[in-house]
Short mmCIF file of C-alpha atoms in Angstrom, two decimals:
data_model
loop_
_atom_site.label_atom_id
_atom_site.label_comp_id
_atom_site.label_asym_id
_atom_site.label_seq_id
_atom_site.Cartn_x
_atom_site.Cartn_y
_atom_site.Cartn_z
CA MET A 1 111.32 110.39 9.06
CA VAL A 2 115.17 109.92 9.18
CA THR A 3 115.65 113.68 8.83
CA ALA A 4 113.30 114.40 11.74
CA VAL A 5 115.03 111.90 14.04
CA ALA A 6 118.45 113.38 13.21
CA ALA A 7 117.18 116.87 13.98
CA VAL A 8 115.87 115.77 17.39
CA ALA A 9 119.17 114.01 18.23
CA ALA A 10 121.13 117.12 17.27
CA ALA A 11 118.93 119.27 19.49
CA VAL A 12 119.42 116.93 22.46
CA GLY A 13 123.19 116.89 21.97
CA CYS A 14 123.32 120.68 21.87
CA THR A 15 121.31 120.95 25.08
CA ALA A 16 123.53 118.45 26.91
CA SER A 17 126.67 120.41 26.08
CA THR A 18 125.61 123.57 27.85
CA GLY A 19 126.19 124.21 31.54
CA SER A 20 128.03 126.27 34.00
CA SER A 21 131.39 125.65 35.63
CA PRO A 22 131.14 124.53 39.26
CA THR A 23 132.29 126.73 42.08
CA PRO A 24 133.75 125.36 45.32
CA ALA A 25 131.66 124.37 48.28
CA THR A 26 132.36 124.81 51.97
CA THR A 27 131.12 123.14 55.10
CA ALA A 28 130.38 125.29 58.11
CA GLY A 29 132.38 124.67 61.24
CA SER A 30 135.90 123.62 61.92
CA THR A 31 135.57 119.94 60.97
CA ALA A 32 137.20 119.05 57.64
CA SER A 33 134.99 117.27 55.12
CA SER A 34 134.88 116.71 51.37
CA ALA A 35 132.26 118.66 49.47
CA ALA A 36 130.98 118.38 45.93
CA PRO A 37 131.41 121.46 43.69
CA SER A 38 128.63 124.01 44.24
CA SER A 39 128.25 127.68 45.09
CA PRO A 40 130.54 128.66 47.99
CA ALA A 41 128.93 129.30 51.34
CA THR A 42 129.86 132.08 53.75
CA ALA A 43 132.99 131.32 55.78
CA ALA A 44 133.49 132.14 59.45
CA ALA A 45 134.98 135.48 60.34
CA SER A 46 138.21 134.39 62.00
CA GLN A 47 141.42 133.51 60.17
CA THR A 48 141.31 129.86 61.22
CA PRO A 49 141.04 126.53 59.35
CA HIS A 50 137.59 125.37 58.30
CA ALA A 51 136.58 122.73 55.77
CA VAL A 52 138.10 120.93 52.82
CA ALA A 53 136.59 121.55 49.42
CA SER A 54 136.60 119.03 46.62
CA PRO A 55 138.84 119.73 43.62
CA SER A 56 137.07 122.17 41.31
CA ALA A 57 138.07 125.15 39.26
CA PRO A 58 135.65 128.08 38.92
CA SER A 59 135.53 129.31 35.36
CA SER A 60 136.77 132.74 36.38
CA ALA A 61 139.53 131.58 38.74
CA THR A 62 143.06 132.49 37.75
CA SER A 63 146.21 130.59 38.50
CA PRO A 64 148.53 132.00 41.17
CA GLY A 65 150.59 134.90 39.94
CA GLY A 66 148.67 134.98 36.68
CA ALA A 67 150.68 132.02 35.41
CA SER A 68 149.23 129.00 33.70
CA ALA A 69 148.00 126.37 36.16
CA SER A 70 150.85 124.06 35.20
CA ASP A 71 153.35 126.62 36.50
CA THR A 72 151.82 126.99 39.96
CA GLY A 73 153.47 124.14 41.85
CA GLY A 74 156.91 122.69 42.17
CA GLY A 75 157.64 119.41 40.43
CA GLY A 76 155.54 116.38 41.33
CA GLY A 77 156.61 112.76 41.39
CA ALA A 78 156.90 112.69 37.61
CA GLY A 79 160.47 113.10 36.47
CA THR A 80 161.96 112.35 39.89
CA GLY A 81 163.11 108.89 38.84
CA SER A 82 161.24 107.24 41.71
CA GLY A 83 159.00 105.19 39.44
CA THR A 84 156.01 106.15 41.61
CA PRO A 85 153.52 108.55 40.04
CA GLY A 86 152.95 112.02 41.47
CA CYS A 87 149.81 112.56 43.53
CA ALA A 88 147.01 113.94 41.36
CA THR A 89 144.61 116.48 42.83
CA ARG A 90 141.87 113.83 42.92
CA ASP A 91 144.14 111.61 45.05
CA LEU A 92 144.43 114.17 47.84
CA SER A 93 142.35 115.58 50.66
CA ILE A 94 143.75 118.98 51.68
CA LYS A 95 142.99 120.83 54.87
CA ALA A 96 144.36 123.55 57.12
CA GLY A 97 146.09 122.02 60.15
CA ALA A 98 147.77 123.66 63.13
CA SER A 99 148.45 127.40 63.09
CA GLN A 100 150.48 129.82 65.19
CA GLY A 101 150.56 133.57 65.27
CA ALA A 102 153.71 135.67 65.27
CA ALA A 103 154.41 139.40 65.11
CA GLY A 104 152.48 140.61 62.08
CA SER A 105 152.12 137.11 60.58
CA LEU A 106 150.32 133.79 60.89
CA TYR A 107 151.99 130.43 60.23
CA GLN A 108 149.51 127.87 58.89
CA VAL A 109 150.21 124.17 58.26
CA LEU A 110 148.53 122.70 55.18
CA GLU A 111 148.01 118.94 55.23
CA PHE A 112 147.82 116.73 52.11
CA THR A 113 146.43 113.21 52.72
CA ASN A 114 146.52 110.43 50.13
CA ILE A 115 142.91 109.25 49.79
CA SER A 116 143.60 106.95 46.83
CA ASN A 117 144.26 103.21 47.03
CA ALA A 118 147.82 103.46 45.69
CA GLU A 119 151.03 105.17 46.76
CA CYS A 120 151.95 108.48 45.12
CA THR A 121 154.59 111.17 45.55
CA LEU A 122 154.81 114.89 46.24
CA PHE A 123 157.89 116.98 45.48
CA GLY A 124 158.58 120.67 45.83
CA TYR A 125 156.04 123.42 46.38
CA PRO A 126 152.28 123.67 46.02
CA GLY A 127 150.83 126.79 44.43
CA VAL A 128 148.85 128.77 47.03
CA ALA A 129 146.85 132.00 46.89
CA LEU A 130 143.98 133.66 48.73
CA ALA A 131 140.62 133.67 46.97
CA GLY A 132 137.09 134.95 47.47
CA GLY A 133 134.05 136.55 45.92
CA THR A 134 131.21 135.15 43.81
CA PRO A 135 132.26 133.54 41.57
CA VAL A 136 135.43 132.68 43.46
CA THR A 137 138.55 134.33 42.05
CA GLN A 138 142.14 134.70 43.21
CA VAL A 139 142.87 137.77 45.34
CA GLY A 140 146.32 139.29 45.04
CA ALA A 141 149.64 137.62 44.32
CA ALA A 142 150.38 133.94 44.81
CA ALA A 143 152.72 132.72 47.53
CA THR A 144 156.43 133.08 46.99
CA ARG A 145 158.65 130.07 47.68
CA SER A 146 160.58 129.84 50.92
CA THR A 147 164.11 128.51 50.52
CA ALA A 148 164.56 127.65 54.20
CA ALA A 149 164.62 123.92 53.35
CA ALA A 150 165.56 121.95 50.24
CA ALA A 151 162.89 119.96 48.43
CA THR A 152 162.85 116.19 48.98
CA LEU A 153 160.64 113.51 47.46
CA VAL A 154 157.77 112.54 49.77
CA THR A 155 156.11 109.17 49.13
CA LEU A 156 152.59 108.74 50.52
CA GLN A 157 151.03 105.36 51.08
CA PRO A 158 147.20 105.32 51.12
CA GLY A 159 146.07 107.23 54.21
CA GLN A 160 149.42 108.91 54.85
CA THR A 161 149.82 112.69 55.12
CA ALA A 162 152.42 115.24 54.02
CA SER A 163 152.39 118.93 54.85
CA THR A 164 153.81 122.34 54.09
CA LEU A 165 154.00 125.60 56.03
CA LEU A 166 152.23 128.72 54.74
CA ARG A 167 153.14 132.13 56.13
CA ILE A 168 150.43 134.80 55.87
CA THR A 169 151.53 138.37 56.57
CA GLN A 170 148.78 140.63 57.92
CA ALA A 171 147.39 142.92 55.25
CA LEU A 172 147.06 145.73 57.79
CA ASN A 173 150.85 145.93 57.89
CA TYR A 174 150.63 147.83 54.60
CA PRO A 175 149.04 151.19 53.76
CA LYS A 176 145.50 150.79 52.44
CA SER A 177 146.40 152.79 49.36
CA LYS A 178 149.09 150.25 48.47
CA CYS A 179 147.39 147.03 49.61
CA SER A 180 143.68 147.54 48.82
CA PRO A 181 142.66 145.16 51.64
CA THR A 182 140.05 142.61 50.51
CA PRO A 183 138.22 139.96 52.58
CA THR A 184 138.93 136.41 51.39
CA THR A 185 137.13 133.15 52.15
CA TYR A 186 139.29 130.45 50.55
CA LEU A 187 142.81 129.18 50.07
CA GLN A 188 143.31 128.26 46.42
CA ILE A 189 145.77 125.34 46.44
CA TYR A 190 147.40 123.57 43.51
CA PRO A 191 149.21 120.39 44.60
CA PRO A 192 152.74 120.17 43.18
CA ASN A 193 152.76 119.65 39.42
CA GLN A 194 148.96 119.71 39.15
CA THR A 195 146.67 121.98 37.12
CA THR A 196 143.45 121.51 39.11
CA PRO A 197 143.14 123.43 42.39
CA VAL A 198 141.43 122.61 45.66
CA TYR A 199 139.57 125.38 47.50
CA VAL A 200 139.84 125.17 51.28
CA ALA A 201 137.46 127.42 53.21
CA TYR A 202 139.61 129.90 55.10
CA SER A 203 138.76 133.43 56.25
CA SER A 204 141.50 136.03 55.92
CA THR A 205 142.25 139.45 54.44
CA GLY A 206 144.28 139.75 51.29
CA CYS A 207 145.80 142.62 49.34
CA LYS A 208 144.04 143.08 46.03
CA SER A 209 147.15 144.76 44.69
CA THR A 210 149.62 142.23 43.29
CA SER A 211 152.48 144.58 44.18
CA VAL A 212 152.13 143.37 47.79
CA ASN A 213 152.88 139.72 48.50
CA LEU A 214 151.47 138.47 51.79
CA LEU A 215 152.11 134.75 51.33
CA SER A 216 155.17 132.50 51.49
CA ILE A 217 155.05 128.70 51.08
CA GLY A 218 157.52 126.01 52.08
CA VAL A 219 158.39 122.65 50.51
CA MET A 220 156.38 119.48 51.03
CA LYS A 221 157.49 117.36 54.01
CA SER A 222 156.41 114.04 55.49
CA GLY A 223 154.02 114.22 58.45
CA THR A 224 151.79 117.02 59.70
CA SER A 225 154.28 119.45 61.23
CA GLY A 226 154.79 121.52 58.06
#
């Protein structure tokens, strides 16, 4: 009898351990909202902000630039000497804010809001890349870092927002043979010093070739102006 019970328990434990990695969800429309991990829905056709996806990492997703996830962002609050912890991915709601077109490029503000009940800090650069497909995977090279402004420590009280400015160069600026233009439906965003990304629904066109870099990201700043 003891042997039979042990066998049943082992079988149940084995079954419970299996499963599939979640993929990010999206909410139709332009209103930002949190979504539990599930299969991604189809994004709108224009290169404009859409919804906020909950933190989740598809099993096949790669970190920007092929680096380990821990290398994708600039330093967080840890190690800054502030005594306040860095904002974890779970502490943040991330969405696309205001955007403005320029010759051959689009400038897109990314907003990071502290949704926890404690203050936290952001420092340096997030890791950002375009992503798409089923399952969702990174498309092309990750954003390079703009040096237009020096990094400063940003402290967020609960409900406060910080932002950064993402520049997206149009893929059509490059020959198809060099770029391999590919439709994308998400921004893959690692908050500074974090290893779990957030997927924000965002329609664009990336270059599948990593020899072409379309993205440039700025440092984190207080407020929503990027």
